[in-house]
Amino acid sequence: MEGFSLPDLSAVPTLTGLLVMLFAAAVALTVSQRTVQRDATERLPWWLAGTVALATGLWASGVLGVAHLAMAAGAEFDVTWSVVAGLATFVFAALGLHASLARQPSMGQRLAGVGLLGAATLAPTLSSLAAVGLQRSDLAQLSGLSLLGWMVASSSFGWGMAVAQRPNCSRRAQAAAAALIGAGVLAAQSLVLGAVPWPAPFDLADGDGIGSHTLATLASVGAGELLLLLALALAVEARLRGRLDRAQTELMAHALRDELTGLANRSAFDQRMSALQREVDAGRGKAAVLLVALDGFRQVNESYGHACGDALLLEVAQRLRTLVEADALARLGGDEFLLVLHGDAALQEATVLAAQVVATLSQPCHIDGRELATSGSVGVAGYPVHGPASELLTHAAVAMRTAKNAGGNTYAIFDPRMVIDQRDQAELLHDLRLALVRSQLELYYQPKVHAPSAQITGVEALLRWHHPQRGMISPVIFIPLAERSGLINKIGAWVIDEACRQARAWRDQGLRMRVAINLSAHQLRQRDLPQYIADALQRHQINPDLLTCEITESVAMEDTETTARFFAELAAVGVHISIDDFGSGYSSLSYLRKLPAGELKIDRSFVMDVAHSEEARKIAAAVVQLAQALKLKVVAEGVETEAQFNILRQLGCDELQGFLFAKPMSARALGLWAAGDDGTRAVQFSESLFQESRSLAL
């Protein structure tokens, strides 16, 4: 075709220009990935760095190609056009990257971006040709091939950027994308330079321009150094970010682990449950949760210290690890642990596992040379059988509290009726808090009689609650509630003060009435209780000999060190000490001998059977003989029949107590009853009780 000639392929960008461009493309793509991954506030520095890298490579490759021709013709570069070449390249590259790296760019933005990058590819070549004096008419003849080169460069940028911006793009893919862009840029610049007429009609400068060798050196060495610095900066940033990512990963792992036991914590458990919920919702099996809480853990902390408590938690965590996989176990906090099961029979398997947990935790733990009796309460709830996943843990907690309310060391499976019971318990607890303020609590008194003489020797104070709507509530119902809620210490303090007040009132009437009060396990751990008792006695001017503190055998043997210290402090106050329900526990006789107790109360289960069970009579006789050997007084409670009364008196019991003589009654009713003014009595009592006693005057 006339007027058309094939490009001179010898006039192409040099190998140095190609290497610089490939290096620049790789750096620019790396920076582009950083830009896409950053928030809007962090994108500007990375966008500028990518622009500098890409513009440097495009400018250097374009200048080196033109310098190759200019050196052959002895031409120099005009300063103004050289500056224009650099600025034009930077502007087009900046605009092109800005459009291409937009968050979720539209098709128009993508096309505009690659189009501007194609223009940035040819800008340094055409501007540099003008800088070495190529005439405007000759430049116009390059328009056709320039358009073709722009299309080639734009296409290569489009494909290269698309590959490099894929999520989790590998280094190999990124290198291929850089090679694709480099090849496209080389092809585009080659089309333009190859079409330059030869010998080139350059308008040779008068020596005031920049030499071709100088500019070529600047383009190769200077651009290479700048790109190298950018690459080093990227490497340093990548290394620092890698360390930061590892630190964040470790921090995240730490945030999902319980610091003490190393188990998963509540946050990790929530993530696990979210994943299980998706599995169950998709029809793949069912889920079940077991909430495990230790029984009496607070007492361990209070008695032996938190270090011992932590050691116990570690032992419990280790035992639970033997029952389930590591990812199915978590520590909720405090003394509570979570286990999760997944499968078609998850709830049935959870029931079996709950029994295994109870059996495992019931084995004693050896901590710091001590043998600690442990147990656990387990609540089980399933999804979706027991409601939505958001309430699964709540339902497991309801079941666990039900197991605790049953005495602990057992498990319970959630039942909707438990929620009603829990609501009722919450309402009852609310009312119990107000009972003290509103004077709804009252002490009833059951007489104790001297077995040989039938003389009233004292009374046992028994707590009652007059509820305004529910009527009289038994302590069997509200005392465990008070113990679980922490109200027991306040209620116990009120009982001590009221018993001392009533003893003073009786003393003022001339009645020498010894009053017995019951102390719970929680009160034994109240370090200031002996002093409080002493203050109450002093406040009401009561001789300590008129007050008896009853402590059940099982409570006394639960923590022998605490019991021994507490008994010694009570003995120092001067009050009587009685071991209640004797025979129901496992007392060590050698240890019992060392306690400063004054009496034993035979467990009522033996008293009930004493009239028709030879074994019960033998046990009662053994207790009496043991008490006499230890110089302790023996009290039998629960006496309801004449036969029981006669046998126990024959066995040598010192005092008797039970419905045979009187039921618990108010202080006023007791006064009337004791004086013979109210009701009938099965036994005739001595009147010596009502004579003034100077021996205990206070």
XYZ file of C-alpha atoms in Angstrom:
698
model
C 0.000 0.000 0.000
C 1.416 3.397 -1.071
C 2.573 5.602 1.820
C 2.706 2.695 4.263
C 5.868 0.887 5.331
C 6.506 -1.740 7.976
C 7.928 -0.478 11.305
C 11.639 -0.733 11.790
C 11.754 -3.333 14.565
C 15.392 -2.524 15.296
C 14.238 0.764 16.755
C 12.542 -0.639 19.890
C 12.982 0.134 23.601
C 16.209 -1.257 24.951
C 16.513 -4.295 27.209
C 17.227 -1.940 30.127
C 13.965 -0.151 29.484
C 12.121 -3.471 29.420
C 13.643 -4.591 32.725
C 12.861 -1.264 34.370
C 9.264 -1.491 33.149
C 8.827 -5.036 34.429
C 10.254 -4.015 37.790
C 7.969 -0.985 37.891
C 4.907 -3.066 36.975
C 5.649 -5.585 39.739
C 6.101 -2.823 42.329
C 2.983 -0.995 41.139
C 0.853 -4.141 41.336
C 2.121 -4.903 44.821
C 1.245 -1.393 45.917
C -2.122 -1.700 44.195
C -2.949 -4.733 46.343
C -2.063 -2.743 49.448
C -4.294 0.094 48.241
C -7.305 -2.147 47.659
C -6.925 -3.737 51.122
C -6.829 -0.424 52.978
C -9.608 1.762 54.291
C -10.346 5.069 52.618
C -8.237 7.002 55.135
C -5.164 4.825 54.422
C -5.383 4.617 50.633
C -3.747 7.958 49.691
C -0.102 7.107 50.549
C -0.328 3.752 48.797
C -1.993 5.263 45.748
C 0.772 7.877 45.500
C 3.460 5.202 45.917
C 1.883 3.114 43.156
C 1.648 6.159 40.918
C 5.343 7.016 41.439
C 6.428 3.437 40.716
C 4.315 3.041 37.584
C 5.036 6.519 36.236
C 8.764 6.016 36.813
C 8.787 2.757 34.878
C 6.687 4.110 31.982
C 8.755 7.293 31.749
C 12.061 5.400 31.917
C 11.102 2.835 29.266
C 9.726 5.533 26.948
C 12.770 7.812 27.366
C 15.217 4.957 26.887
C 13.526 3.953 23.621
C 13.699 7.493 22.246
C 17.247 7.975 23.590
C 18.289 4.891 21.596
C 17.236 6.670 18.390
C 18.500 10.079 19.500
C 22.011 8.833 20.273
C 22.291 7.372 16.753
C 21.363 10.790 15.293
C 23.392 12.812 17.795
C 20.279 14.622 19.028
C 19.722 16.170 22.466
C 16.535 16.381 24.556
C 14.757 19.683 24.986
C 14.357 20.428 28.714
C 10.776 21.704 28.506
C 9.489 18.730 26.568
C 11.362 16.360 28.892
C 9.585 17.877 31.884
C 6.288 17.635 30.009
C 6.992 13.955 29.380
C 7.474 13.271 33.084
C 4.478 15.303 34.229
C 2.177 13.855 31.572
C 3.189 10.326 32.544
C 2.601 10.989 36.252
C -0.794 12.642 35.734
C -2.134 9.931 33.439
C -0.796 7.181 35.733
C -2.285 8.826 38.835
C -5.710 9.252 37.256
C -5.645 5.758 35.775
C -4.758 4.072 39.067
C -7.308 6.126 40.970
C -10.073 4.914 38.689
C -8.847 1.319 38.524
C -8.346 0.937 42.289
C -11.723 2.285 43.356
C -13.730 0.148 45.787
C -16.026 -2.003 43.636
C -15.409 0.096 40.467
C -18.098 0.223 37.814
C -17.442 -0.878 34.254
C -17.097 2.776 33.211
C -14.476 3.365 35.897
C -12.568 0.285 34.825
C -12.543 1.323 31.176
C -11.565 4.897 32.041
C -8.795 3.645 34.289
C -7.142 1.329 31.768
C -7.604 3.953 29.077
C -5.705 6.521 31.139
C -2.984 3.965 31.892
C -2.690 3.315 28.136
C -2.268 7.066 27.634
C 0.372 7.098 30.379
C 2.226 4.412 28.395
C 2.540 6.548 25.206
C 2.855 9.978 26.857
C 6.617 9.692 27.619
C 7.393 8.263 24.150
C 5.549 10.944 22.154
C 6.718 13.779 24.448
C 10.310 12.543 24.259
C 10.118 12.417 20.439
C 9.003 16.024 20.520
C 11.857 16.767 22.938
C 14.492 15.518 20.465
C 13.036 17.665 17.686
C 10.753 15.365 15.690
C 8.600 17.636 13.591
C 4.899 18.022 14.306
C 4.011 16.732 10.862
C 6.059 13.611 11.469
C 4.408 13.114 14.843
C 1.014 13.376 13.167
C 1.942 10.470 10.885
C 2.300 8.301 14.020
C -1.303 8.801 15.110
C -2.577 5.561 13.603
C 0.056 3.364 15.215
C -0.214 5.414 18.417
C -3.919 4.553 18.579
C -3.106 0.893 18.036
C -0.370 1.036 20.728
C -2.789 2.728 23.146
C -5.273 -0.112 22.626
C -2.564 -2.731 23.215
C -1.300 -1.010 26.375
C -4.820 -0.458 27.724
C -5.703 -4.102 27.161
C -2.578 -5.340 28.910
C -3.278 -3.088 31.893
C -6.865 -4.265 31.996
C -5.916 -7.935 32.087
C -2.937 -7.408 34.409
C -4.851 -5.346 36.979
C -7.741 -7.832 36.955
C -5.392 -10.725 37.737
C -3.418 -8.877 40.415
C -6.516 -7.654 42.255
C -8.034 -11.077 42.748
C -8.443 -12.079 46.418
C -5.417 -14.014 47.735
C -3.494 -13.491 44.476
C -0.344 -15.630 44.538
C 3.115 -14.287 43.802
C 3.264 -16.346 40.618
C 0.011 -14.821 39.378
C 1.255 -11.369 40.312
C 4.514 -11.950 38.389
C 2.519 -13.105 35.370
C 0.376 -9.973 35.566
C 3.509 -7.792 35.740
C 4.961 -9.594 32.689
C 1.685 -9.092 30.805
C 1.717 -5.361 31.512
C 5.406 -5.091 30.676
C 4.891 -6.890 27.357
C 1.930 -4.653 26.525
C 3.896 -1.487 27.297
C 6.861 -2.770 25.241
C 4.588 -3.594 22.290
C 2.832 -0.212 22.402
C 6.056 1.784 22.548
C 7.607 -0.401 19.865
C 4.727 0.300 17.461
C 5.292 4.040 17.829
C 9.093 4.017 17.722
C 9.181 1.542 14.881
C 7.137 3.897 12.732
C 9.473 6.878 13.169
C 10.950 7.784 9.715
C 14.577 6.760 9.356
C 16.903 8.464 9.253
C 14.835 10.461 11.698
C 14.291 14.076 10.649
C 15.338 15.404 14.092
C 15.828 19.112 14.484
C 19.255 18.926 16.079
C 19.571 21.223 19.091
C 22.232 23.895 19.476
C 23.838 22.178 22.457
C 21.638 23.698 25.141
C 19.547 20.525 25.697
C 20.103 17.413 27.763
C 22.400 14.874 26.208
C 20.925 11.555 25.168
C 23.517 9.640 27.145
C 22.812 11.748 30.253
C 19.060 11.280 30.055
C 19.426 7.568 29.281
C 21.659 7.159 32.336
C 19.153 9.059 34.472
C 16.282 6.954 33.120
C 18.017 3.647 33.717
C 20.074 4.200 36.866
C 17.914 6.812 38.575
C 14.643 5.078 37.833
C 16.106 1.733 38.840
C 17.320 3.121 42.166
C 13.982 4.776 42.870
C 12.124 1.580 42.092
C 14.570 -0.393 44.203
C 13.956 1.921 47.143
C 10.220 1.473 46.709
C 10.651 -2.294 46.526
C 12.765 -2.282 49.693
C 10.170 -0.133 51.415
C 7.491 -2.604 50.383
C 9.581 -5.509 51.656
C 10.133 -3.801 55.002
C 6.445 -2.934 55.223
C 5.493 -6.509 54.350
C 7.835 -7.850 57.022
C 6.524 -5.451 59.637
C 2.957 -6.215 58.648
C 3.708 -9.929 58.839
C 4.954 -9.488 62.383
C 1.936 -7.367 63.186
C -0.401 -9.962 61.685
C 1.289 -12.705 63.688
C 1.032 -10.600 66.823
C -2.639 -9.947 66.104
C -3.173 -13.649 65.478
C -1.495 -14.505 68.756
C -3.470 -11.786 70.511
C -6.688 -13.088 68.993
C -5.820 -16.628 70.040
C -5.030 -15.332 73.515
C -8.325 -13.430 73.578
C -10.158 -16.669 72.809
C -8.402 -18.658 75.554
C -8.960 -18.738 79.268
C -5.804 -17.470 80.926
C -5.855 -19.911 83.833
C -6.874 -23.232 82.272
C -5.924 -22.686 78.631
C -9.418 -23.752 77.575
C -11.542 -21.823 75.118
C -13.335 -18.906 76.756
C -16.857 -17.517 76.360
C -16.019 -15.650 73.129
C -14.598 -18.764 71.496
C -17.580 -20.761 72.682
C -19.962 -18.239 71.115
C -18.143 -18.600 67.791
C -18.327 -22.376 68.084
C -22.057 -22.209 68.808
C -22.663 -19.882 65.851
C -20.996 -22.401 63.551
C -22.986 -25.267 65.085
C -26.215 -23.316 64.690
C -25.550 -22.961 60.960
C -24.891 -26.697 60.758
C -28.098 -27.571 62.595
C -30.155 -25.041 60.614
C -28.855 -26.651 57.443
C -30.265 -29.982 58.625
C -26.945 -31.516 59.662
C -27.535 -32.986 63.113
C -28.464 -31.377 66.427
C -26.556 -29.637 69.221
C -26.503 -29.915 73.010
C -24.784 -27.886 75.719
C -23.720 -28.943 79.209
C -23.133 -26.208 81.777
C -21.002 -27.516 84.661
C -20.692 -25.630 87.964
C -18.681 -26.800 90.957
C -20.488 -27.200 94.260
C -19.074 -25.202 97.162
C -16.224 -23.634 95.192
C -16.518 -20.317 97.006
C -15.890 -22.062 100.287
C -12.615 -23.441 98.925
C -11.465 -19.945 97.995
C -12.506 -18.527 101.352
C -11.002 -21.361 103.397
C -7.759 -22.109 101.572
C -7.170 -19.047 99.392
C -7.442 -18.310 95.688
C -4.230 -20.173 94.839
C -5.822 -23.392 96.043
C -9.015 -22.509 94.159
C -7.043 -21.979 90.945
C -5.304 -25.323 91.409
C -8.703 -26.970 91.833
C -9.979 -25.360 88.621
C -6.923 -26.658 86.755
C -7.584 -30.156 88.048
C -11.248 -29.961 87.021
C -10.298 -28.687 83.553
C -7.880 -31.586 83.135
C -10.557 -34.106 84.118
C -13.059 -32.620 81.669
C -10.442 -32.764 78.892
C -10.452 -36.539 79.218
C -14.176 -36.658 78.427
C -14.490 -34.494 75.280
C -12.417 -33.107 72.425
C -10.522 -29.883 73.042
C -12.759 -27.777 70.776
C -15.869 -28.987 72.618
C -14.806 -27.612 76.018
C -14.694 -24.048 77.332
C -14.547 -22.204 80.627
C -17.404 -19.781 81.042
C -15.813 -18.058 84.022
C -15.477 -18.589 87.763
C -16.223 -22.232 88.523
C -18.388 -22.820 85.430
C -17.435 -24.880 82.369
C -19.192 -25.524 79.063
C -19.266 -28.677 76.963
C -20.914 -28.906 73.556
C -21.943 -31.924 71.486
C -23.043 -32.138 67.841
C -24.760 -35.019 66.083
C -28.069 -36.667 65.385
C -28.243 -37.994 68.973
C -26.595 -35.002 70.650
C -29.096 -34.713 73.520
C -28.952 -38.433 74.343
C -25.164 -38.358 74.268
C -25.199 -35.234 76.445
C -27.217 -37.087 79.094
C -24.639 -39.878 79.203
C -21.821 -37.337 79.281
C -23.490 -35.422 82.128
C -23.491 -38.567 84.262
C -19.801 -39.086 83.449
C -19.015 -35.484 84.426
C -20.804 -35.871 87.763
C -18.959 -39.123 88.477
C -15.596 -37.628 87.504
C -15.999 -34.500 89.603
C -17.185 -36.446 92.656
C -13.712 -37.955 93.054
C -11.652 -36.115 95.721
C -8.918 -33.740 94.559
C -5.502 -33.644 96.188
C -4.326 -30.023 96.257
C -1.200 -28.941 98.157
C -1.321 -32.006 100.368
C -5.026 -31.570 101.140
C -7.809 -33.870 100.073
C -10.715 -31.725 98.925
C -14.140 -33.285 98.488
C -15.532 -31.982 95.191
C -18.715 -32.335 93.218
C -20.466 -30.619 90.350
C -23.946 -29.713 89.159
C -24.661 -30.076 85.432
C -27.419 -28.523 83.359
C -28.210 -29.925 79.900
C -30.083 -28.178 77.077
C -30.469 -29.084 73.405
C -30.974 -27.204 70.155
C -33.489 -27.027 68.558
C -35.558 -29.222 70.917
C -35.336 -26.755 73.817
C -35.809 -23.535 71.882
C -33.727 -21.097 69.813
C -29.952 -21.147 69.890
C -29.861 -17.699 71.511
C -31.502 -19.191 74.632
C -29.570 -22.460 74.710
C -27.034 -21.330 77.307
C -29.760 -19.701 79.399
C -31.746 -22.926 79.444
C -28.645 -24.922 80.385
C -28.072 -22.480 83.262
C -31.666 -22.948 84.443
C -31.186 -26.719 84.428
C -27.874 -26.385 86.263
C -29.448 -24.271 89.019
C -32.190 -26.874 89.310
C -29.503 -29.505 89.892
C -27.885 -27.289 92.530
C -31.202 -26.707 94.246
C -31.598 -30.475 94.442
C -28.445 -30.652 96.559
C -25.790 -30.692 93.849
C -23.636 -33.575 92.650
C -26.203 -34.386 89.961
C -27.422 -33.256 86.553
C -30.724 -31.981 85.205
C -32.098 -31.758 81.674
C -33.933 -28.563 80.817
C -37.697 -28.577 81.087
C -39.880 -25.515 80.323
C -41.430 -25.850 83.772
C -38.025 -25.033 85.253
C -38.318 -21.492 83.908
C -41.539 -21.070 85.855
C -39.824 -22.450 88.967
C -36.879 -20.117 88.446
C -39.229 -17.158 88.089
C -40.963 -18.197 91.279
C -37.602 -18.491 93.029
C -36.644 -15.027 91.812
C -39.877 -13.565 93.146
C -39.397 -15.389 96.430
C -35.844 -14.080 96.723
C -37.076 -10.540 96.079
C -39.656 -10.930 98.843
C -37.055 -12.461 101.168
C -34.843 -9.396 100.809
C -37.793 -7.283 101.949
C -38.759 -9.665 104.763
C -35.989 -8.397 107.028
C -36.896 -4.766 106.410
C -40.622 -5.363 106.883
C -40.258 -7.499 110.041
C -41.821 -10.576 108.462
C -39.337 -12.987 110.083
C -40.077 -14.476 113.484
C -38.406 -16.962 115.790
C -40.467 -19.904 117.041
C -39.214 -21.869 120.007
C -39.400 -25.607 120.743
C -38.782 -26.636 124.373
C -36.058 -28.984 125.559
C -36.744 -31.002 128.717
C -34.428 -32.608 131.221
C -35.045 -36.347 130.684
C -34.684 -37.553 134.322
C -36.663 -34.733 135.970
C -38.939 -33.530 133.138
C -37.831 -29.941 133.795
C -37.722 -27.483 130.922
C -34.059 -26.625 130.432
C -34.197 -24.453 127.363
C -35.533 -23.949 123.881
C -34.317 -24.212 120.326
C -34.972 -21.130 118.175
C -36.448 -21.992 114.769
C -36.878 -19.390 112.054
C -40.255 -18.765 110.386
C -41.319 -16.374 107.622
C -44.763 -14.778 107.603
C -45.243 -14.002 103.918
C -48.081 -11.498 103.305
C -49.502 -13.505 100.363
C -48.105 -17.032 100.755
C -48.645 -17.343 104.467
C -46.188 -19.178 106.724
C -43.126 -20.355 104.754
C -40.928 -23.128 106.118
C -37.181 -22.549 106.495
C -36.688 -25.686 104.408
C -37.808 -23.531 101.460
C -36.197 -20.161 102.093
C -32.961 -20.998 103.957
C -31.334 -22.707 100.890
C -32.444 -19.692 98.845
C -30.801 -17.360 101.345
C -27.595 -19.427 101.251
C -27.407 -19.320 97.452
C -28.095 -15.595 97.292
C -25.742 -14.525 100.078
C -28.555 -13.365 102.390
C -27.816 -16.039 104.972
C -25.298 -13.902 106.861
C -27.774 -11.027 107.301
C -30.545 -13.395 108.316
C -28.193 -15.267 110.650
C -27.175 -11.994 112.285
C -30.849 -11.136 112.830
C -31.483 -14.570 114.414
C -28.572 -14.108 116.834
C -29.726 -10.660 117.857
C -33.413 -11.666 118.196
C -32.551 -14.781 120.227
C -30.472 -12.704 122.615
C -33.226 -10.088 122.867
C -35.811 -12.753 123.718
C -33.507 -14.391 126.261
C -33.178 -10.993 127.933
C -36.942 -10.563 127.924
C -37.394 -13.976 129.576
C -34.613 -13.192 132.035
C -36.407 -10.020 133.014
C -39.487 -12.179 133.721
C -37.390 -14.374 136.009
C -37.090 -17.282 133.540
C -33.704 -18.944 133.193
C -34.229 -19.992 129.591
C -31.241 -21.205 127.602
C -31.749 -20.528 123.870
C -30.157 -22.637 121.121
C -29.585 -21.249 117.629
C -28.480 -23.093 114.481
C -25.394 -21.955 112.540
C -25.002 -22.853 108.868
C -21.875 -23.742 106.941
C -21.858 -20.258 105.419
C -21.800 -18.644 108.843
C -18.843 -20.766 109.926
C -16.802 -19.084 107.208
C -17.801 -15.641 108.491
C -14.620 -14.688 110.328
C -16.233 -12.009 112.487
C -19.191 -14.140 113.621
C -17.791 -15.044 117.097
C -17.196 -11.350 117.772
C -20.694 -10.517 116.541
C -22.152 -13.091 118.959
C -20.094 -11.614 121.784
C -21.314 -8.107 120.904
C -24.959 -9.272 120.799
C -24.635 -10.904 124.217
C -23.098 -7.730 125.611
C -25.665 -5.501 123.905
C -28.570 -7.378 125.521
C -26.692 -8.102 128.758
C -27.007 -11.868 128.422
C -24.718 -14.332 130.148
C -22.991 -16.407 127.409
C -24.043 -19.548 129.298
C -27.634 -18.858 128.212
C -26.798 -19.254 124.507
C -26.136 -22.548 122.682
C -24.770 -22.655 119.123
C -25.768 -25.810 117.231
C -23.650 -26.946 114.264
C -24.447 -30.088 112.299
C -21.887 -32.867 112.288
C -21.569 -32.860 108.479
C -20.820 -29.110 108.470
C -18.334 -29.467 111.312
C -16.456 -32.212 109.458
C -16.526 -30.446 106.077
C -13.496 -28.304 106.868
C -11.879 -29.457 110.071
C -9.317 -26.643 110.195
C -11.975 -23.919 109.916
C -14.238 -25.760 112.381
C -11.489 -26.097 114.988
C -10.638 -22.394 114.740
C -14.304 -21.387 114.880
C -15.101 -23.638 117.849
C -12.134 -22.253 119.756
C -13.288 -18.677 119.146
C -16.858 -19.525 120.234
C -15.545 -21.251 123.346
C -13.590 -18.108 124.145
C -16.848 -16.130 124.012
C -18.297 -18.547 126.597
C -21.312 -19.916 124.750
C -22.326 -23.593 124.715
C -21.496 -25.569 121.580
C -23.643 -28.459 120.369
C -22.955 -30.887 117.511
C -26.297 -31.460 115.823
C -27.489 -34.517 113.811
C -24.715 -36.633 115.299
C -24.427 -40.034 113.630
C -25.281 -38.809 110.133
C -21.695 -37.881 109.287
C -18.275 -39.473 109.496
C -16.674 -37.844 112.506
C -13.233 -38.825 113.607
C -13.500 -39.630 117.315
C -9.968 -38.419 117.973
C -10.812 -35.130 116.292
C -14.184 -34.883 118.047
C -12.437 -35.288 121.400
C -10.385 -32.144 120.723
C -13.362 -29.911 119.920
C -14.630 -27.719 122.783
C -18.231 -28.917 122.325
C -20.601 -29.328 125.266
C -23.246 -31.647 123.862
C -24.234 -34.044 121.094
C -27.688 -34.216 119.497
C -28.604 -37.683 118.227
C -29.770 -37.624 114.623
C -33.574 -37.808 114.510
C -33.477 -40.781 112.096
C -32.220 -42.982 114.954
C -34.771 -41.545 117.379
C -37.641 -42.364 114.995
C -36.639 -46.054 114.873
C -35.485 -46.493 118.452
C -38.803 -48.030 119.640
C -38.933 -50.808 117.032
C -35.349 -51.219 115.733
C -32.698 -53.004 117.744
C -30.011 -51.530 115.518
C -31.280 -47.990 116.137
C -31.289 -48.604 119.902
C -27.728 -49.903 119.772
C -26.582 -46.835 117.833
C -28.362 -44.514 120.251
C -26.820 -46.364 123.199
C -23.369 -46.124 121.599
C -23.759 -42.375 121.089
C -24.806 -41.931 124.724
C -21.828 -43.971 125.957
C -19.472 -42.058 123.665
C -20.791 -38.720 124.886
C -20.488 -39.781 128.505
C -16.907 -40.892 127.897
C -16.163 -37.483 126.408
C -18.091 -35.770 129.235
C -20.653 -34.390 126.769
C -24.367 -33.943 127.322
C -26.674 -35.972 125.025
C -29.818 -34.492 123.475
C -32.341 -36.530 121.484
C -34.601 -34.598 119.125
C -37.683 -35.757 117.257
C -39.299 -37.527 120.239
C -42.931 -38.118 119.309
C -44.108 -41.118 121.357
C -44.139 -42.248 124.984
C -42.178 -45.371 123.967
C -39.387 -43.298 122.469
C -39.366 -41.077 125.565
C -39.042 -43.999 127.962
C -36.322 -45.802 125.980
C -34.182 -42.677 125.505
C -34.476 -41.800 129.175
C -33.419 -45.342 130.096
C -30.434 -45.117 127.731
C -29.222 -42.110 129.667
C -30.082 -39.143 127.436
C -29.809 -35.854 129.280
C -32.353 -33.805 127.317
C -35.248 -34.566 124.990
C -37.031 -32.531 122.374
C -39.975 -33.251 120.093
C -43.690 -33.058 119.332
C -44.428 -35.292 122.328
C -43.752 -32.272 124.510
C -44.574 -29.349 122.251
C -44.424 -28.078 118.713
C -42.430 -24.930 117.893
C -44.379 -21.854 118.995
C -44.040 -18.130 119.307
C -42.315 -16.607 122.334
C -45.632 -15.418 123.780
C -47.281 -18.810 123.212
C -44.312 -20.536 124.809
C -44.628 -18.385 127.917
C -48.290 -19.253 128.283
C -47.657 -22.927 127.545
C -44.783 -23.238 130.032
C -46.894 -21.603 132.743
C -49.626 -24.163 132.117
C -52.093 -21.502 130.998
C -52.428 -22.743 127.424
C -52.832 -26.223 125.888
C -52.210 -29.700 127.285
C -48.938 -31.418 128.076
C -48.094 -35.115 127.989
C -45.529 -34.728 130.777
C -45.787 -32.943 134.112
C -42.992 -30.379 134.347
C -41.141 -29.190 137.399
C -41.983 -25.678 138.539
C -38.374 -24.967 139.522
C -37.881 -23.360 136.135
C -39.795 -20.305 137.231
C -37.846 -19.703 140.384
C -35.373 -16.824 140.288
C -31.820 -18.061 139.631
C -29.001 -15.903 140.912
C -26.246 -18.088 139.528
C -26.757 -16.746 136.012
C -27.740 -13.207 136.811
C -26.715 -10.694 134.205
